[in-house]
Short mmCIF file of C-alpha atoms in Angstrom, two decimals:
data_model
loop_
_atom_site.label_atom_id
_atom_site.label_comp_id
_atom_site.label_asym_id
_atom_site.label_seq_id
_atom_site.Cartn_x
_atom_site.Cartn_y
_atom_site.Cartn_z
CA UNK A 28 -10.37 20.97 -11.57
CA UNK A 29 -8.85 17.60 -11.61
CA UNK A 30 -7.61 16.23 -14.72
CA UNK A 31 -10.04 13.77 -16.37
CA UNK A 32 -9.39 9.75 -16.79
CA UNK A 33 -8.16 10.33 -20.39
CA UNK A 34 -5.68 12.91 -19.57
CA UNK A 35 -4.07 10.96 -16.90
CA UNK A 36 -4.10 7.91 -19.25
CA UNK A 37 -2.47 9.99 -22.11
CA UNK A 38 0.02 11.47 -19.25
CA UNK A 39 0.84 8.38 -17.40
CA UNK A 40 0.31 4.55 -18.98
CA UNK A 41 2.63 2.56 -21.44
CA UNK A 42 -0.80 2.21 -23.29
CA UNK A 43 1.29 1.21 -26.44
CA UNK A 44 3.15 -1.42 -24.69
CA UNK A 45 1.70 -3.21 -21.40
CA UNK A 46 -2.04 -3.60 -22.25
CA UNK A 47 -5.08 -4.51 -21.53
CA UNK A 48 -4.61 -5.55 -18.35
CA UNK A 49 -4.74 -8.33 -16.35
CA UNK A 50 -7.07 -7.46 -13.96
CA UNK A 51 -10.44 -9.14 -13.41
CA UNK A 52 -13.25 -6.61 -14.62
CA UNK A 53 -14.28 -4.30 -11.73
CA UNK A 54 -11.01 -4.93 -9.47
CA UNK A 55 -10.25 -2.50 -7.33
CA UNK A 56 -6.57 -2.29 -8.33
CA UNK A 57 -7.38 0.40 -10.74
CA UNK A 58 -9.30 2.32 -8.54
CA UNK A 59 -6.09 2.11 -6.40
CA UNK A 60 -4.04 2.73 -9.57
CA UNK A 61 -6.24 6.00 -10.56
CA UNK A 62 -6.05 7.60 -6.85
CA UNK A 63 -1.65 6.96 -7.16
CA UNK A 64 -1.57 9.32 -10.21
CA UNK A 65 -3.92 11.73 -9.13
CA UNK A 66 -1.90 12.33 -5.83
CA UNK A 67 1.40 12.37 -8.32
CA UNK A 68 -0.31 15.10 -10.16
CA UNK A 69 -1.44 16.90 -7.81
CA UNK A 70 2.47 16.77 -6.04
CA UNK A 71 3.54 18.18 -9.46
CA UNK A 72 6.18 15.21 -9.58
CA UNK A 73 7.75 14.43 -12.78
CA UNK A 74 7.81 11.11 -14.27
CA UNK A 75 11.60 10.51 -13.40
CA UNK A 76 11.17 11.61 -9.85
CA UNK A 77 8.76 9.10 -9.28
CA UNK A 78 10.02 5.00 -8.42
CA UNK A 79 7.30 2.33 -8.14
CA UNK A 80 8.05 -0.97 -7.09
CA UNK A 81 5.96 -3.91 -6.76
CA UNK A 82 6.53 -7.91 -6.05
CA UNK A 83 3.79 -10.72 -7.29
CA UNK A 84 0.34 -10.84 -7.17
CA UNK A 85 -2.10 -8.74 -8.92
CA UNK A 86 -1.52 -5.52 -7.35
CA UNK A 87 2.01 -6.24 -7.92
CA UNK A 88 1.55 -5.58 -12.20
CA UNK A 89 0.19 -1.99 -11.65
CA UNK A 90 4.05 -0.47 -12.05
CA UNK A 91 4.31 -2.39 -15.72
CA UNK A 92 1.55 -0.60 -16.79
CA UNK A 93 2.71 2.75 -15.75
CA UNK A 94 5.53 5.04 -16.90
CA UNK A 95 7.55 5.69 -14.11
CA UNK A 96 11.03 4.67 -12.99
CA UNK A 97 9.69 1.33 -12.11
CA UNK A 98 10.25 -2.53 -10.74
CA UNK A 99 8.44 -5.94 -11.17
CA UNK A 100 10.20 -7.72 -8.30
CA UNK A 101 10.43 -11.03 -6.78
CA UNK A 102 7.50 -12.18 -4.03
CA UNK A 103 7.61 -9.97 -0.89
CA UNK A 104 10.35 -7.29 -1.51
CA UNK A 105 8.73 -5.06 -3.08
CA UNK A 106 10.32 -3.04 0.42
CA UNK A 107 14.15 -4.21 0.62
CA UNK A 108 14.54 -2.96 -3.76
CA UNK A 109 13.08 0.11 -2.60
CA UNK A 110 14.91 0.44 0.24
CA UNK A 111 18.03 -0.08 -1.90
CA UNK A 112 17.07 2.39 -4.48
CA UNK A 113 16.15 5.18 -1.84
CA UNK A 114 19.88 4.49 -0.23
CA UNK A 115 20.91 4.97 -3.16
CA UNK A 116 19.30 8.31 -4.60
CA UNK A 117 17.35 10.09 -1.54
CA UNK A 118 16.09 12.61 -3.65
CA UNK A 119 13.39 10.08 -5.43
CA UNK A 120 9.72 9.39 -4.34
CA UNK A 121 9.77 5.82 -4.03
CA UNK A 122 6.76 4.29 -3.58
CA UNK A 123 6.49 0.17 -2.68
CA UNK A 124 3.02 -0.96 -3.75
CA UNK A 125 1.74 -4.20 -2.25
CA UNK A 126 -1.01 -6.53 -1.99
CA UNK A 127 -1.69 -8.19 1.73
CA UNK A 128 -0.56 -11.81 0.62
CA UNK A 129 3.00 -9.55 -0.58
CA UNK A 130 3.06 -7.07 2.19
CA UNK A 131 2.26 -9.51 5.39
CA UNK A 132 3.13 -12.91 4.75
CA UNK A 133 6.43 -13.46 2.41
CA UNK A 134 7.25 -9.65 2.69
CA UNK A 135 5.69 -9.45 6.41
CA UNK A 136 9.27 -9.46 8.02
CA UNK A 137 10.28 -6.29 5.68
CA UNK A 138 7.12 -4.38 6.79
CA UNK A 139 7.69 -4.40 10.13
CA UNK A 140 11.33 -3.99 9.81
CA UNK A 141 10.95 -0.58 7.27
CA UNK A 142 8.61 0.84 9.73
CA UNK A 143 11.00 -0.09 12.63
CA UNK A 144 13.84 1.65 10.86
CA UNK A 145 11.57 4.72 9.48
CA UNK A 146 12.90 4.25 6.33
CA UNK A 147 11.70 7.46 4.18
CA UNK A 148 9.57 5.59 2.08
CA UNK A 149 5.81 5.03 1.08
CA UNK A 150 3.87 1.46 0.94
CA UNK A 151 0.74 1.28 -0.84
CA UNK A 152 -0.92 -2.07 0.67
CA UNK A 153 -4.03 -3.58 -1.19
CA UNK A 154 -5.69 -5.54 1.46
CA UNK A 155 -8.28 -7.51 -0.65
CA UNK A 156 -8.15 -10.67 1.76
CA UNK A 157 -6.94 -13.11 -0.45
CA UNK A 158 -4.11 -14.75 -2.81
CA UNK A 159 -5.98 -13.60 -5.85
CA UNK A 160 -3.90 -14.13 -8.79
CA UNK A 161 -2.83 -17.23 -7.33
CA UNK A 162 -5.91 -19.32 -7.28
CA UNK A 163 -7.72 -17.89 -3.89
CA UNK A 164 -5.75 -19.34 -0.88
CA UNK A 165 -6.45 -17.66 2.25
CA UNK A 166 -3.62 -14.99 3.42
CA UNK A 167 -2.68 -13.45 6.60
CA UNK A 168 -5.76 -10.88 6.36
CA UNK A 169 -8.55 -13.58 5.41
CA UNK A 170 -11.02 -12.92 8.17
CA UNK A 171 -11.68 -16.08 10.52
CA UNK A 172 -14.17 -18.22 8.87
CA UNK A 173 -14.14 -17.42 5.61
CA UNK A 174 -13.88 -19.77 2.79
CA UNK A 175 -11.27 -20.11 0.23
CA UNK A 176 -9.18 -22.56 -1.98
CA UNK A 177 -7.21 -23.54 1.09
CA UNK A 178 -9.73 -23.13 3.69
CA UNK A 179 -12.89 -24.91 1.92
CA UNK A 180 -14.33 -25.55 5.56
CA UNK A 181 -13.55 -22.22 6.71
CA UNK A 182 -10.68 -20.45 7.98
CA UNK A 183 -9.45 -21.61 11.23
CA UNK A 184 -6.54 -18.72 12.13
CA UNK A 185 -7.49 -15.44 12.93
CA UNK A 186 -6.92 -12.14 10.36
CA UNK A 187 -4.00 -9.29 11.72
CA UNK A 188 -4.85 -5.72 10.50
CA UNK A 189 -1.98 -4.18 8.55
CA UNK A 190 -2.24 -0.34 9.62
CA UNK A 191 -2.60 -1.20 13.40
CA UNK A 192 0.80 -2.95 12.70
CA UNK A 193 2.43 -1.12 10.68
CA UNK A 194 1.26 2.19 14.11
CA UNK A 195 2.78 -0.45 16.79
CA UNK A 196 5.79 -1.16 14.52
CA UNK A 197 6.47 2.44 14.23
CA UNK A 198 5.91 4.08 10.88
CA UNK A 199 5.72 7.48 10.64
CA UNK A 200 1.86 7.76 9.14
CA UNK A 201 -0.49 5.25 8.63
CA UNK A 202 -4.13 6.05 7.14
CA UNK A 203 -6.42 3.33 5.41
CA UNK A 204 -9.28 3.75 3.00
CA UNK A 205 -11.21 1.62 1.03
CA UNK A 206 -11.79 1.59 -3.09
CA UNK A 207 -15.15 2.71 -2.16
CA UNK A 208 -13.51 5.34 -0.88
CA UNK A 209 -11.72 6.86 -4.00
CA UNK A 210 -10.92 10.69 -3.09
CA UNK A 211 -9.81 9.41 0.80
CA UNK A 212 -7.28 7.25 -1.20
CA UNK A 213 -6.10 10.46 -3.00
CA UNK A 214 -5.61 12.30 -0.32
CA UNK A 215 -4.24 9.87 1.78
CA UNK A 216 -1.26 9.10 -0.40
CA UNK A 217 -0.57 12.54 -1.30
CA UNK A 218 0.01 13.08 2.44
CA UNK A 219 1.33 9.55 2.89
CA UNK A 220 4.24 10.89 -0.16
CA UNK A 221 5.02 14.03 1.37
CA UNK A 222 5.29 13.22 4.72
CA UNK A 223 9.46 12.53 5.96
CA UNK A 224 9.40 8.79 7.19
CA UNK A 225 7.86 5.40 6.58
CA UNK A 226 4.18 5.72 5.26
CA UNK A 227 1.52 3.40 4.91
CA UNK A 228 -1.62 3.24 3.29
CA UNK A 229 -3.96 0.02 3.79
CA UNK A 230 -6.68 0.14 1.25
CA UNK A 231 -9.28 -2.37 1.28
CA UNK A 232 -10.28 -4.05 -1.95
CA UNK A 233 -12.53 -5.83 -3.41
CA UNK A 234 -11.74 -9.48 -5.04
CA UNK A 235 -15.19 -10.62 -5.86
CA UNK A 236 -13.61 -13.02 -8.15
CA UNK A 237 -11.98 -15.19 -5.38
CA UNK A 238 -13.20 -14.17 -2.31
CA UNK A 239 -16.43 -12.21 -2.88
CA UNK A 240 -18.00 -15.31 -4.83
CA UNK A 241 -16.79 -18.17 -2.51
CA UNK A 242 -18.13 -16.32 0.63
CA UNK A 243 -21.72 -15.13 -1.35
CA UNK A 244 -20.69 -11.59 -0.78
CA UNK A 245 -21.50 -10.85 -4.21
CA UNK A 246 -20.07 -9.11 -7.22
CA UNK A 247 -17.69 -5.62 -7.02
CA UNK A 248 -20.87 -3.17 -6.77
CA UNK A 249 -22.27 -5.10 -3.98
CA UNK A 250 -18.72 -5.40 -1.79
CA UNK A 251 -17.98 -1.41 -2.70
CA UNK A 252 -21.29 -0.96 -0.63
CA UNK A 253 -20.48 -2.97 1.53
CA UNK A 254 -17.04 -1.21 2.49
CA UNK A 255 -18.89 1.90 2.26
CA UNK A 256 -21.77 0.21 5.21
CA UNK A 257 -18.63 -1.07 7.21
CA UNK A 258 -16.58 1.92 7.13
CA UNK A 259 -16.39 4.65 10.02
CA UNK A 260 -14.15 7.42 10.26
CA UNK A 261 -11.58 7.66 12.55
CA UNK A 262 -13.00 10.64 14.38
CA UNK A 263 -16.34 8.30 14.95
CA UNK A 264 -14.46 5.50 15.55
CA UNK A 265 -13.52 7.38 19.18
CA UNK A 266 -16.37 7.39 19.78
CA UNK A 267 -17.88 3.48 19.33
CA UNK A 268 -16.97 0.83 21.67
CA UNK A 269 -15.14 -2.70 20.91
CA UNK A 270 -18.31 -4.40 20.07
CA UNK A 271 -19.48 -1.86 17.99
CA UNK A 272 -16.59 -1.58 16.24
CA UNK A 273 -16.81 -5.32 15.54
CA UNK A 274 -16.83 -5.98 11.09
CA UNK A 275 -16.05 -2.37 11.02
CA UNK A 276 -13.29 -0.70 9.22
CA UNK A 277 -11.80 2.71 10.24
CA UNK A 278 -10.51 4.78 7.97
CA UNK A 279 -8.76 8.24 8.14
CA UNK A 280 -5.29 8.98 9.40
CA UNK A 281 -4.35 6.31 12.01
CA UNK A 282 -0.68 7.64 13.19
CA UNK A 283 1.38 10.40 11.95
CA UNK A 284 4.04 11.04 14.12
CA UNK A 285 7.59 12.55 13.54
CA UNK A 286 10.43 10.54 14.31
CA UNK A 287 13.92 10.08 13.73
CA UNK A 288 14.25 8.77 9.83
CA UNK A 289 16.86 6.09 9.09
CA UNK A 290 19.03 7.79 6.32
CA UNK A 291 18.78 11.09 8.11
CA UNK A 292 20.46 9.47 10.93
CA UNK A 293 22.94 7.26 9.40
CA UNK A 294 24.20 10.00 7.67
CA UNK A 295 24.61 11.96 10.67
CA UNK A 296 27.10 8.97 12.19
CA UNK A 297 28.63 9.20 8.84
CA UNK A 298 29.80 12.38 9.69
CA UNK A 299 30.12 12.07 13.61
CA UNK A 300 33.04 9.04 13.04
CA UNK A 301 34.33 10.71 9.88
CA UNK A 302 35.24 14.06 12.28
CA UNK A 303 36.82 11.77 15.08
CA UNK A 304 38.24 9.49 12.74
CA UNK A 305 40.28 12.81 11.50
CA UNK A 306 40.81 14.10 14.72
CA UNK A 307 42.41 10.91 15.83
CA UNK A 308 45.25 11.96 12.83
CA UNK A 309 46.18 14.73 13.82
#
């Protein structure tokens, strides 16, 4: 049986220290929050074999409230301190945990590049489609159209989607889920943690605050149902064609692939021009 709410919050949060919260009531970030440290439990990780970092934006508070090894960083680089921290002690399960405003647009150069390199790490990406902490301007994810603080007439670029970036820039799994979809979201970063490589999980949230009310979408029940009407698996997904796969979202296992990973392979040069380096002296 899984362990309840309580336990978890007994096991797991700085309860005496970082709260309440920040969030808006009904954000999705502890949906997000609840599937992390259910997939930690169920990996049997300790608390000090665990690393969370985060940079700014709402998502980016969810390590201060937990008690891991853990990071508040600067906008976007969430990636290069735990790429630093992962060179530095392999044997830790560092996770990078992200909002899309973090993860694509200030920190969208990092992505790519950590998925390039197959770093061995795991990104947690909260696509809600919006700056929400910030006062609502539109981000790299806002769907053409839509309305927000910096796009009152509508938005006039058109939205990129994370996972199908982070398959084509070469990470070594990619799923996405939605909050609606809370067990997925376990599951998905328990594989997403144990699997060698870069890993990323896209999960789409909900900001009804920012971008639910200014495009009438409604409140956080009625965009969970909506996810939940919009989403298809990836096996059914196969099976649609482009048009009727338009305002859908797959979810499921996108890519997972095993490739070459970054520190495996720099440590294997390491070695290679440490031998001929010592045959050269003799």
């Amino acid at each position: 049986m899984p362990p309840s709410i309580q336990a978890l919050t007994h096991i797991y949060f700085r309860h005496n220290k970082k709260f309440p919260h920040v969030w808006c009531p009904g954000c999705g970030n502890g949906i997000v929050m609840g599937a992390l440290l259910r997939a930690i439990t169920r990996l049997e990780l300790e608390k000090d074999e665990v690393v969370l970092a985060s940079g700014i934006g709402c998502s980016g508070r969810m390590p201060t409230y937990l008690d891991f090894n853990t990071l508040h960083t600067t906008h976007g680089r969430a990636l290069t301190f735990a790429t630093g921290i992962k060179l530095a002690n392999p044997a830790l399960n560092v996770v990078a945990i992200m909002g899309d405003g973090d993860a694509t647009a200030i920190g969208g150069n990092h992505l790519i590049h950590a998925a390039r390199r197959n770093l061995n790490l795991t990104a947690i990406i909260i696509n809600n489609s919006i700056y929400g902490m910030t006062g609502g301007q539109y981000s790299p994810t806002t769907p053409f159209g839509s309305t927000t603080t910096t796009s009152v007439y509508g938005h006039i670029e058109h939205a990129f989607s994370i996972a199908e970036l982070a398959v084509t820039a070469g990470a070594s799994f990619v799923a996405r889920s939605t909050v609606y979809h809370a067990a997925l979201a376990d599951q998905l970063i328990e594989q997403a943690m144990v699997k060698p490589g870069f890993a990323v999980v896209e999960i789409i949230s909900n900001c009804h605050v920012q971008y639910g009310r200014r495009n009438q979408i409604g409140n956080a029940i009625d965009m969970l149902n909506l996810f939940k009407e919009q989403a298809v698996t990836v096996k059914k997904a196969a099976t649609m064609d482009s048009e009727e796969l338009r305002e859908k979202i797959t979810i499921g296992v996108l890519a997972d692939r095993d490739l070459p990973i970054s520190t495996n392979e720099y440590k294997r040069i390491r070695e290679q021009a440490r031998a001929d380096q010592g045959k050269k002296s003799i």
